[in-house]
Structure formats: C-alpha cells, structure tokens
Coordinates of C-alpha atoms in Angstrom, one line a residue:
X1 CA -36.2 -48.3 -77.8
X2 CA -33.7 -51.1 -78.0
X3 CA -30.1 -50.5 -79.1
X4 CA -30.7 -52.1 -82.0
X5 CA -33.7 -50.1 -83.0
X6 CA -32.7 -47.0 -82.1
X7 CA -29.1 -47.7 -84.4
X8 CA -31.7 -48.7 -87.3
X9 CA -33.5 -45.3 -87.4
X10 CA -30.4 -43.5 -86.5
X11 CA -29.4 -44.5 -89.9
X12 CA -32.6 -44.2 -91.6
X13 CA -32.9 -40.2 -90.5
X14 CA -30.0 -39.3 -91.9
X15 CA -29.9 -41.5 -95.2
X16 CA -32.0 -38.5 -97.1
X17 CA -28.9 -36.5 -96.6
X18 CA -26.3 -38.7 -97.6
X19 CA -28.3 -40.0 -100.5
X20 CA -28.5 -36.3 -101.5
X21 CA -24.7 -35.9 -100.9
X22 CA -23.6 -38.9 -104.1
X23 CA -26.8 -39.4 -105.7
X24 CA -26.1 -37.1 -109.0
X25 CA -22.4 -37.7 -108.9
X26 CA -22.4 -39.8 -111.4
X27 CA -24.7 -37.6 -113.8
X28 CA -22.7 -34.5 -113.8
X29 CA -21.3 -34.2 -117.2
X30 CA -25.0 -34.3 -117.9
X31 CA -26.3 -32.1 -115.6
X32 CA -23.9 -29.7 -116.8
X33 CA -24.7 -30.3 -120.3
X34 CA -28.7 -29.8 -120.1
X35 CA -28.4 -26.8 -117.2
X36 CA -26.2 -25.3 -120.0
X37 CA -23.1 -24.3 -117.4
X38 CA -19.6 -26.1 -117.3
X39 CA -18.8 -29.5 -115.6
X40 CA -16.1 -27.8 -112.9
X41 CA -19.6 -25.8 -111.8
X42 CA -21.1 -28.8 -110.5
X43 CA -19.1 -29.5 -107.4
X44 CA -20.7 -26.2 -106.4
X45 CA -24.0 -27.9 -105.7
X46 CA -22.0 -30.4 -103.5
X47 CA -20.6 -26.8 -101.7
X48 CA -24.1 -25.3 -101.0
X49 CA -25.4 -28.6 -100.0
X50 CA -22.5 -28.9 -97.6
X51 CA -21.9 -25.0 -95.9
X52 CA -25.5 -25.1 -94.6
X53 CA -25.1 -28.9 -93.7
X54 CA -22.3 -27.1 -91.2
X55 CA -23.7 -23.9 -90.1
X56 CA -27.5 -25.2 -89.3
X57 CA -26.1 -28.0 -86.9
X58 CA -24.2 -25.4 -84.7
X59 CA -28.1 -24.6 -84.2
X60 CA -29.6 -27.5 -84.0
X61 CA -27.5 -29.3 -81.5
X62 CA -28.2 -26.7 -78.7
X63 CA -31.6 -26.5 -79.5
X64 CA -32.2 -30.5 -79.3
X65 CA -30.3 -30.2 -75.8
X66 CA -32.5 -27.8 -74.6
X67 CA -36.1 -29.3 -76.3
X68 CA -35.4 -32.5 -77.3
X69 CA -34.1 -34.7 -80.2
X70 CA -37.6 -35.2 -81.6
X71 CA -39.1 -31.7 -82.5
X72 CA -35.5 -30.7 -83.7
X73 CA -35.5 -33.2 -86.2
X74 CA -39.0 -33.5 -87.6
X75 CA -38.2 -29.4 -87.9
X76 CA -35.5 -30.3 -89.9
X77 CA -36.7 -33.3 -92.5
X78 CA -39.7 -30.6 -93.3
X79 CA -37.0 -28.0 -94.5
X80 CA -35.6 -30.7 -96.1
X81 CA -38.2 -31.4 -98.6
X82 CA -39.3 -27.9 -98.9
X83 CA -35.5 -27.6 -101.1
X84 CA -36.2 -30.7 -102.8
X85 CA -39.7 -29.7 -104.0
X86 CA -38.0 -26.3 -105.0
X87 CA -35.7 -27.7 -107.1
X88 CA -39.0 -29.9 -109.2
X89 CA -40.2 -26.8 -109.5
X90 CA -38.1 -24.0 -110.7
X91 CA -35.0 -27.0 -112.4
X92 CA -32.5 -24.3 -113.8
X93 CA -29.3 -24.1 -111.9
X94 CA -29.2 -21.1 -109.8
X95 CA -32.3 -23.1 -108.4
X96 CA -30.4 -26.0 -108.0
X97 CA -27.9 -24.1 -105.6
X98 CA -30.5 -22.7 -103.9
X99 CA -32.8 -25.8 -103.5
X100 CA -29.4 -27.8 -102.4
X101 CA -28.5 -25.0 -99.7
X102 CA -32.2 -25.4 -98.1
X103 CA -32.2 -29.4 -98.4
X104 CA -28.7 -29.2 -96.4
X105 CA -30.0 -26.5 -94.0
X106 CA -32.6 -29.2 -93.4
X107 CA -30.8 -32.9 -93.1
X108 CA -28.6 -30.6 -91.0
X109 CA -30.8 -31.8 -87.9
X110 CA -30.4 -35.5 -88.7
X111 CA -26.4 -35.0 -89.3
X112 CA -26.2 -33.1 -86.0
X113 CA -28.5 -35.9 -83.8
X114 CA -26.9 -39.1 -85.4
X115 CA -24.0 -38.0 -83.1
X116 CA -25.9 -37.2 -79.9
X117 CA -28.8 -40.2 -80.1
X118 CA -26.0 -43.0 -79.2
X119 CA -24.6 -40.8 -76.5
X120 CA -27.8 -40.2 -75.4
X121 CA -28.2 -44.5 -75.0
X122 CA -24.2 -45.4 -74.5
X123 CA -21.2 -45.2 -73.0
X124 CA -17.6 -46.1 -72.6
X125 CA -17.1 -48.8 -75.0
X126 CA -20.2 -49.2 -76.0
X127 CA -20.4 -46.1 -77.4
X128 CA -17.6 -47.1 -80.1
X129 CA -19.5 -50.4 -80.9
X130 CA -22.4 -48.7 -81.6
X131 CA -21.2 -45.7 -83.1
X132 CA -19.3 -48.3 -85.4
X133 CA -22.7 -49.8 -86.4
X134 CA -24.2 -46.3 -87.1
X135 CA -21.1 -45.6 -89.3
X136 CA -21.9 -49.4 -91.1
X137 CA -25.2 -48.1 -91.8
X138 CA -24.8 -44.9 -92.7
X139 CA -22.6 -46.5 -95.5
X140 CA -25.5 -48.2 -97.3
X141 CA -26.9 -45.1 -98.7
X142 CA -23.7 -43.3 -99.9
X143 CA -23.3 -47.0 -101.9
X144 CA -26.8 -47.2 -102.9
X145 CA -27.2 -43.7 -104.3
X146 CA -24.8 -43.2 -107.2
X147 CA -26.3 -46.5 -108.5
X148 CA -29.6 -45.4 -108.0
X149 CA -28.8 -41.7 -109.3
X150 CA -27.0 -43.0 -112.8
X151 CA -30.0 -45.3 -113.7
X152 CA -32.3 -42.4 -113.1
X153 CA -30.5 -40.3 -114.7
X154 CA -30.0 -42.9 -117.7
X155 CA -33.3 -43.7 -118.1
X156 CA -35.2 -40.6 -116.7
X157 CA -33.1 -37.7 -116.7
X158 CA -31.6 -35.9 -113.7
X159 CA -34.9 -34.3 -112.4
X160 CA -36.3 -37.6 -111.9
X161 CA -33.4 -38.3 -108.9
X162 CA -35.2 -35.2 -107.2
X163 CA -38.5 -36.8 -107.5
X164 CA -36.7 -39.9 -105.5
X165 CA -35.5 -37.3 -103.2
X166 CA -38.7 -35.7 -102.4
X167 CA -40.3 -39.4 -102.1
X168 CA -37.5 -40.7 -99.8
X169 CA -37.7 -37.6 -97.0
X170 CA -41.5 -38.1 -97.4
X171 CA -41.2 -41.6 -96.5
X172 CA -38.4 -40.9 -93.8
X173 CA -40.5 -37.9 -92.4
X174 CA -43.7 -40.5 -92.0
X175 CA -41.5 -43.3 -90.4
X176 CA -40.0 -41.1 -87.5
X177 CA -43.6 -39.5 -86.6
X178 CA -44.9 -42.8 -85.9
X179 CA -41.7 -44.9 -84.7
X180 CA -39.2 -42.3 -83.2
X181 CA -39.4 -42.1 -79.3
X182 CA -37.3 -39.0 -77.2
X183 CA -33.6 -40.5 -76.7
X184 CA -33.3 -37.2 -74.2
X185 CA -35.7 -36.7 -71.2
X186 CA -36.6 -33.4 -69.5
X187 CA -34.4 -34.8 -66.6
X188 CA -31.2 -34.3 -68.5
X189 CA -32.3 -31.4 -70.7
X190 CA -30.3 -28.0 -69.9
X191 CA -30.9 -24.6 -70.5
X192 CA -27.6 -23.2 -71.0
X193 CA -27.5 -20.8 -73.9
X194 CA -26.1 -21.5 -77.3
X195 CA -22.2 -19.7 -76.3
X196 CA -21.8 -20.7 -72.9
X197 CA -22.2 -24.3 -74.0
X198 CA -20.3 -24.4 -77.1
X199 CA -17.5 -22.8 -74.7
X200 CA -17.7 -25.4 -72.2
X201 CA -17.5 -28.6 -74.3
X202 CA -14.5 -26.3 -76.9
X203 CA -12.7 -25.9 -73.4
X204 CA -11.5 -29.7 -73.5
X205 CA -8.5 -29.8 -74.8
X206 CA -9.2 -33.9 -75.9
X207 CA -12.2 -32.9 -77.7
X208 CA -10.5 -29.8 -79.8
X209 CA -8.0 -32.9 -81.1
X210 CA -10.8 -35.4 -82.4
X211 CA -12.7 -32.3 -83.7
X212 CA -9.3 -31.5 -85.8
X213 CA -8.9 -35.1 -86.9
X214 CA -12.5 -35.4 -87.8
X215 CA -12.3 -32.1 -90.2
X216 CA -9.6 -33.4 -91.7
X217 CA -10.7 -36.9 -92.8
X218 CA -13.8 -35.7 -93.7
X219 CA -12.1 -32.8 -96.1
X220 CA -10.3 -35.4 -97.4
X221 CA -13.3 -37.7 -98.2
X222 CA -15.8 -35.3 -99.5
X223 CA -12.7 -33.4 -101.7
X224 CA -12.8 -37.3 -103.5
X225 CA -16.3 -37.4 -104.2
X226 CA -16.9 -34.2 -105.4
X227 CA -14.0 -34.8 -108.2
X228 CA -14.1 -38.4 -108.5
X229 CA -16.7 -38.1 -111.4
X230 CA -15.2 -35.1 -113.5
X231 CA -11.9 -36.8 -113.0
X232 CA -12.6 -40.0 -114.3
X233 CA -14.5 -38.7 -117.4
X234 CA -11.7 -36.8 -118.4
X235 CA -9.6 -40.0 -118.3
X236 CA -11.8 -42.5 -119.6
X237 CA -15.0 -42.8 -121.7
X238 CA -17.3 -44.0 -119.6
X239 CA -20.9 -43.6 -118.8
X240 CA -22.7 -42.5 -115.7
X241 CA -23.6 -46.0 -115.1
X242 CA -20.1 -47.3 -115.7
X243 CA -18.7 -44.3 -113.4
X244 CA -21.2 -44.9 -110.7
X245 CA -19.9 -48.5 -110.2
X246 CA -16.6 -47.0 -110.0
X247 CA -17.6 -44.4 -107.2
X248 CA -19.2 -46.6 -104.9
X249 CA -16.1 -49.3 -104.8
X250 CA -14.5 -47.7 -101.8
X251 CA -17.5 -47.7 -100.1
X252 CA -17.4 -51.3 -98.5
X253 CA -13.7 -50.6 -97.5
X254 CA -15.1 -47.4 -95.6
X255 CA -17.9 -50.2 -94.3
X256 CA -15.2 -52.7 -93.0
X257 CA -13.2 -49.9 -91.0
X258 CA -16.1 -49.2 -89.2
X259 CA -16.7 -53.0 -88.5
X260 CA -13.6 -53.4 -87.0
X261 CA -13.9 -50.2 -84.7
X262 CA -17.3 -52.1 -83.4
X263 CA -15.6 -55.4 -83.3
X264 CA -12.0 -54.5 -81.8
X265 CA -13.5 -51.5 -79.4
X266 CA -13.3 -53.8 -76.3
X267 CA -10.4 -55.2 -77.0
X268 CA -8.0 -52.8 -78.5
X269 CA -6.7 -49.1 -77.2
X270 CA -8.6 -46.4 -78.8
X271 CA -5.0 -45.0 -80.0
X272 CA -4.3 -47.8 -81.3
X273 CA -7.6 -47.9 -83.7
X274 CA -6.3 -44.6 -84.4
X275 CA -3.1 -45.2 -85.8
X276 CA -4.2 -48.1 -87.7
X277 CA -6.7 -45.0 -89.4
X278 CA -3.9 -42.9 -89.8
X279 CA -2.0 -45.3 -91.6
X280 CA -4.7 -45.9 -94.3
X281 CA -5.4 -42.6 -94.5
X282 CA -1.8 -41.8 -95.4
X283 CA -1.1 -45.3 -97.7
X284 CA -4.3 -44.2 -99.6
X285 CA -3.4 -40.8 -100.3
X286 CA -0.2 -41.9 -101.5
X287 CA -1.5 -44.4 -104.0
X288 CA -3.8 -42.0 -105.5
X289 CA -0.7 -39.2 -105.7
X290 CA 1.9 -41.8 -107.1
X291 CA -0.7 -43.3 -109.6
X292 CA -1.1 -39.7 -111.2
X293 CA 2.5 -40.1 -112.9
X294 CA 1.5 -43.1 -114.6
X295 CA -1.8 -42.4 -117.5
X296 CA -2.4 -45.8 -117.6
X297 CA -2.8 -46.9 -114.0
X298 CA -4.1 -43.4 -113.3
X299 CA -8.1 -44.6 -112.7
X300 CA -7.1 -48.0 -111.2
X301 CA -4.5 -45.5 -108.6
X302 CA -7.4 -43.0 -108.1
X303 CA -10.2 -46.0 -106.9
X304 CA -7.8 -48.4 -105.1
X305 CA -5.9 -45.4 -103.4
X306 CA -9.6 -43.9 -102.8
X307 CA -10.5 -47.4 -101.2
X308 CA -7.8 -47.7 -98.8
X309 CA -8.2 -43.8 -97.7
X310 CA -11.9 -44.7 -97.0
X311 CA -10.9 -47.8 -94.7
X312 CA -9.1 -45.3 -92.8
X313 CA -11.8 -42.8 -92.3
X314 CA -14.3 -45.9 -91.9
X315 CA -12.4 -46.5 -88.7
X316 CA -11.4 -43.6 -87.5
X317 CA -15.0 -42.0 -87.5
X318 CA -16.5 -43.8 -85.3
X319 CA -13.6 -44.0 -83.1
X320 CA -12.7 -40.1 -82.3
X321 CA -16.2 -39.3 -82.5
X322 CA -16.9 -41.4 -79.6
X323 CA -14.0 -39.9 -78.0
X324 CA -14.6 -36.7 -78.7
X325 CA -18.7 -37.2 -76.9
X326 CA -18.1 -39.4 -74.1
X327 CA -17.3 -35.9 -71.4
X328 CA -20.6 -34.3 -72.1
X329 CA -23.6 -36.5 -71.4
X330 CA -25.8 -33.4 -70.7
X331 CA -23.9 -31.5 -73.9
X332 CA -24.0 -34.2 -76.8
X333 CA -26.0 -32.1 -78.7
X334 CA -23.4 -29.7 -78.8
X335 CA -20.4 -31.7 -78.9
X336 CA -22.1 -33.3 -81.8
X337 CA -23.0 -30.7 -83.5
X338 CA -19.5 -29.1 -83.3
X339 CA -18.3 -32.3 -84.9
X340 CA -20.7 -32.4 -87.5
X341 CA -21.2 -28.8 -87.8
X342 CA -17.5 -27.8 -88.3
X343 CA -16.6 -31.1 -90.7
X344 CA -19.4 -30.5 -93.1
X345 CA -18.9 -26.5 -93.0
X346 CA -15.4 -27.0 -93.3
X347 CA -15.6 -29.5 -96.5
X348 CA -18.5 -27.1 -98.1
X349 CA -16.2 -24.2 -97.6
X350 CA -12.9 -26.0 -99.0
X351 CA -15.0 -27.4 -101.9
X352 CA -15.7 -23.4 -103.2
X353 CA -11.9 -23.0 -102.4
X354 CA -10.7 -25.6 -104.2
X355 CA -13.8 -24.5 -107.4
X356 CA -11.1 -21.5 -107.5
X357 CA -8.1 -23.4 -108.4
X358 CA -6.6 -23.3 -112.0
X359 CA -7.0 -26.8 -112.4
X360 CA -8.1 -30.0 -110.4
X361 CA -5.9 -32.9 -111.7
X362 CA -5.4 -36.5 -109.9
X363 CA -2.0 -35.5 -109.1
X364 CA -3.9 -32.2 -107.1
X365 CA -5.9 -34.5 -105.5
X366 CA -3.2 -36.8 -104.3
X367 CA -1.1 -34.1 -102.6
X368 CA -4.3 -32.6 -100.7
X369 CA -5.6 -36.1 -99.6
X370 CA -1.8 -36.8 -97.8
X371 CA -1.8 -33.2 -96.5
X372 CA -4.7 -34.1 -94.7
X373 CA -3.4 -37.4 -93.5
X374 CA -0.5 -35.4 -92.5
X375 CA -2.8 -33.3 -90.4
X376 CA -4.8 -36.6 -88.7
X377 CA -1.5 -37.5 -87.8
X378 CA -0.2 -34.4 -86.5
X379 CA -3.4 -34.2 -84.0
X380 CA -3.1 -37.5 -82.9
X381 CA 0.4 -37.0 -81.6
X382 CA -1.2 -36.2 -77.8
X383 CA -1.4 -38.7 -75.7
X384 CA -4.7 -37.7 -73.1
X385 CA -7.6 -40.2 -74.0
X386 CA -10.9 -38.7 -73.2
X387 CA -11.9 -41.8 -73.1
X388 CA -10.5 -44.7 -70.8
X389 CA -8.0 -47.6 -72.8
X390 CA -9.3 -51.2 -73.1
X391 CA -7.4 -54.3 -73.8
X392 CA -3.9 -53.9 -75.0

C-alpha cells in the first residue's frame, strides 16, 4: 500500500468510532427526555463509550504485535456492531450504556492501530507528516457527525443515528476485508508477553512525558464535548440543529493545527511545535474561563475559547505521538496502545468523575481546561527529544 492509501483507510477504520464519540451530542436534551432520565445522565454514555475505548487497547496493541494489525482489527469492528445492534434492539437506557461500552470495547482496535499503522510505514519526520495527515482525517468525522446526528435526530429520532451507526461499521467492516493489506510482517512480529513489553516501552523516560501530555489534552478535549451541548442549552434556546453547528466550529481549528504539524515537521524543532500547542492550549482555556463572568459573551467565550484550545491539541497530537512511537519499531502496538489506551481510559474515567460534581458550569469548565494546559506545560519542561530536531 502507498502512503497515501494506507493514511486513507487509517482514517476510514477508525471514523465508526469517532462518529460514535459526537454523533448524539447534539440530541441529548432529547434523548434524555424520551429515555425518561435527566440531561446531566447523558455524558455517562460518552463515559462507558470511552473506559472500554481505554482498557481494550491495552489488549489489543500487544496482540496486533504479536499476530498482526489485520485479524486484530476485523476482531474488533465485529464487536463493534454487535453494541450497535444491541442498542436497536433493547433502546431503553441501561441498554444504551451497555450497547456504548461493547461499541467502545470494539473501535478500541482501530483507536489502538491508527497509532501503530504509520509507525509500521514511517519514520523520523515523516512520521509527523503523516501522522499530521491522519489527525486531518480523523477530523472529518468528529465535524461530520453532530451534523449528521441532529438531522437524524430532527427528522427521525435518536434511534435512527444507531441505525447509521450499524450501517457505517457494516460498510467499514466490508471495505477493510477486501482493501486492507498487513502493515506488520511475521519478520518484525515479536512474542513478548503483554507485561514485559508494556515495561519495556514505560521504561523511556521521553515516552512517559508525551504519554502525560497526550492524557491531558485529550481530558481537556473530550471534558468540552461531553458538556458543550448541556451547556449551551442552558444558556440559549437553541435546537439540536442550531447547537450542532455550534459544536463542530472548533473542529477545522483542531484540522489546521494538524496541517501545520505536517507542513512545518521538516522544518521546525519538534519543541518548538510543542510550545506553539501549549500556548493555544492555555489562551483557549483562558477565553472560555474569562468569558464565564460575562452572560452575554458566555456562548461566543465557550466556542471561540473551545476553537483555539482545539488548534492546540490539533497540533500537538500528532506531534508527541510521533515522539512518543519513533523508539519502538518492533513495540508500536504497545506504545500505541498505551497512548490511546491511557488517554481514552483516562477521559472515560474523569467524565464519571466529573458526573459527580455538584454542578458543571462554563466557569467549571474553564478552570479544568487551563489546569490541564498547566499540566501539558508542566511535562514539556524536559528537554530529551526522543526524536531527533529538524530545522531551526
């Protein structure tokens, strides 16, 4: 496969689980409504997609190591639409949890091997580039999906945005039986078991940094998207329609970090992408904090602060996870699902957290959103690069 091809269905396997990550933000007030349960509830579907999202890639990116990227992942689109199919079937809300928990056990596969495929293909900076174009692409469905899930819902209710669901892994289940050729040949398969691996590629002291950064941007960015829509109809009386066009305008800005990480890889020191990241990251989160005191600029605060947070994360993904890879040719499966693993387990796990606090306000969000810039920042203070600077 061709860089370009293999980047296209890199994308493709893992746009079922972002799609299933934003496509009913937008219709919670009404899920909540019809499943009879109260709108702070939803975010918990977002939780029990997410915690098995984390846990089943700490299994998966051994097991691809060891037998390959293509068995792993067929495994896990199957599981996938077994939770989807679930949910059609049994649509009351305990279902709901559950059905989300298998679909996220599932896409687990494809969130762990979108990491290891361009390792398995790349290196140096190259492996930024096209890690950056990965991160582009994975964009499309995260902005495609709460405009798809709010005219669903609109016009069909909120079961029908399972149905797409179900039809979409189908679909992306069919296209990587027939198209998707091994990345990983027996040559540079290993046998090491599941601890004595993870312990190996935890030992580097330059990975255990990106891994840290990577948690905290993505706790950061999943915290927003699980709130955005219960925050917003409390301020404002919009529809799901209205609010999904609202959710999906940081979206490009996360697209255009990642372009520049692809386009100023070569060019530009890694640490210096990084602080550019950090700086976004922190200027967002202060936006949406600052807007908080101010009811009348308190939406515009919440998506232009939102926007420039998502820049920050749209370049700094790409970025430290390439980093964080490049030592373990023979262990990307591993490294990546450490990455994944402990960034979606992490974000799943602070999302039931934060479904425990008295109240989730703008001016809540805010505060977490810069204590996790704080943190990016904090990690990046080393200096080690694990991998070597280009240009200035």
């Amino acid at each position: 496969m061709s860089g370009l091809s293999l980047v296209l269905l890199t994308v493709l396997m893992v746009a079922s689980g972002q799609m299933t990550q934003t496509l009913y933000v937008p219709a919670m007030g009404d899920m909540a409504a019809e499943l009879q349960v109260a709108s702070d509830s939803l975010p918990l579907v977002m939780a029990f997609y997410l915690i098995p999202y984390g846990l089943f890639q700490f299994i998966y990116g051994p097991l691809s190591d060891r037998f390959g990227r293509r068995p792993v992942l067929l495994a896990g689109l199957s599981i996938y639409m077994l939770g989807s199919a679930l949910i059609l079937a049994w649509p009351v809300f305990p279902m709901l949890l559950l059905g989300s928990f298998i679909q996220g056990a599932g896409t687990a596969a494809a969130g762990s091997l979108c990491r290891s495929l361009m390792r398995d293909k790349f290196e140096g900076t190259d492996l930024v580039r096209y890690n950056g174009y990965v991160s582009m692409g994975i964009m499309l469905a995260p902005l495609l999906a709460p405009l798809i899930g709010g005219y669903l819902n609109l016009y069909f209710g909120w079961q029908s945005m399972y149905w797409f669901l179900l039809g979409l892994g189908l679909a992306i289940t069919l296209v990587m039986v027939f198209f998707f050729r091994e990345t990983l040949p027996p040559a540079r398969r290993h046998a090491q078991p599941m601890l004595p691996a993870y312990q190996y590629v935890l030992h580097d002291a330059g990975f255990r940094r990106q891994l840290g950064m990577l948690i905290a941007t993505f706790a950061g960015v999943i915290l927003y998207e699980a709130v955005f829509s219960v925050l917003v109809g409390k301020q404002s009386n919009l529809s799901s329609a209205e609010i999904s066009l609202l959710f999906i305008m940081p979206l490009p800005l996360y697209f255009a970090g990642a372009m520049l990480a692809s386009w100023k890889a070569a060019s530009w020191s890694l640490a210096r992408l990084q602080w550019i990241a950090t700086t976004g990251l922190l200027l967002g989160a202060a936006m949406v904090l600052l807007s908080a005191f101010e009811p009348a600029l308190s939406v515009a605060g919440l998506v232009l602060g939102g926007s420039v947070y998502f820049a920050g994360a749209g370049l700094l993904f790409p970025v430290a996870t390439s980093k964080a890879v490049a030592p373990f040719p023979q262990h990307s499966g591993t490294a990546g699902a450490l990455l994944g693993g402990s960034s979606n387990l992490g974000g799943g796990l602070f999302l039931l957290v934060q479904g425990g606090l008295p109240e989730m306000n703008q001016l809540v969000l805010g505060g977490l959103l810069l204590a996790f810039a704080g943190l990016v920042a904090w990690f990046l203070m080393p200096s080690r690069e694990a991998l070597p600077e280009h240009g200035v």
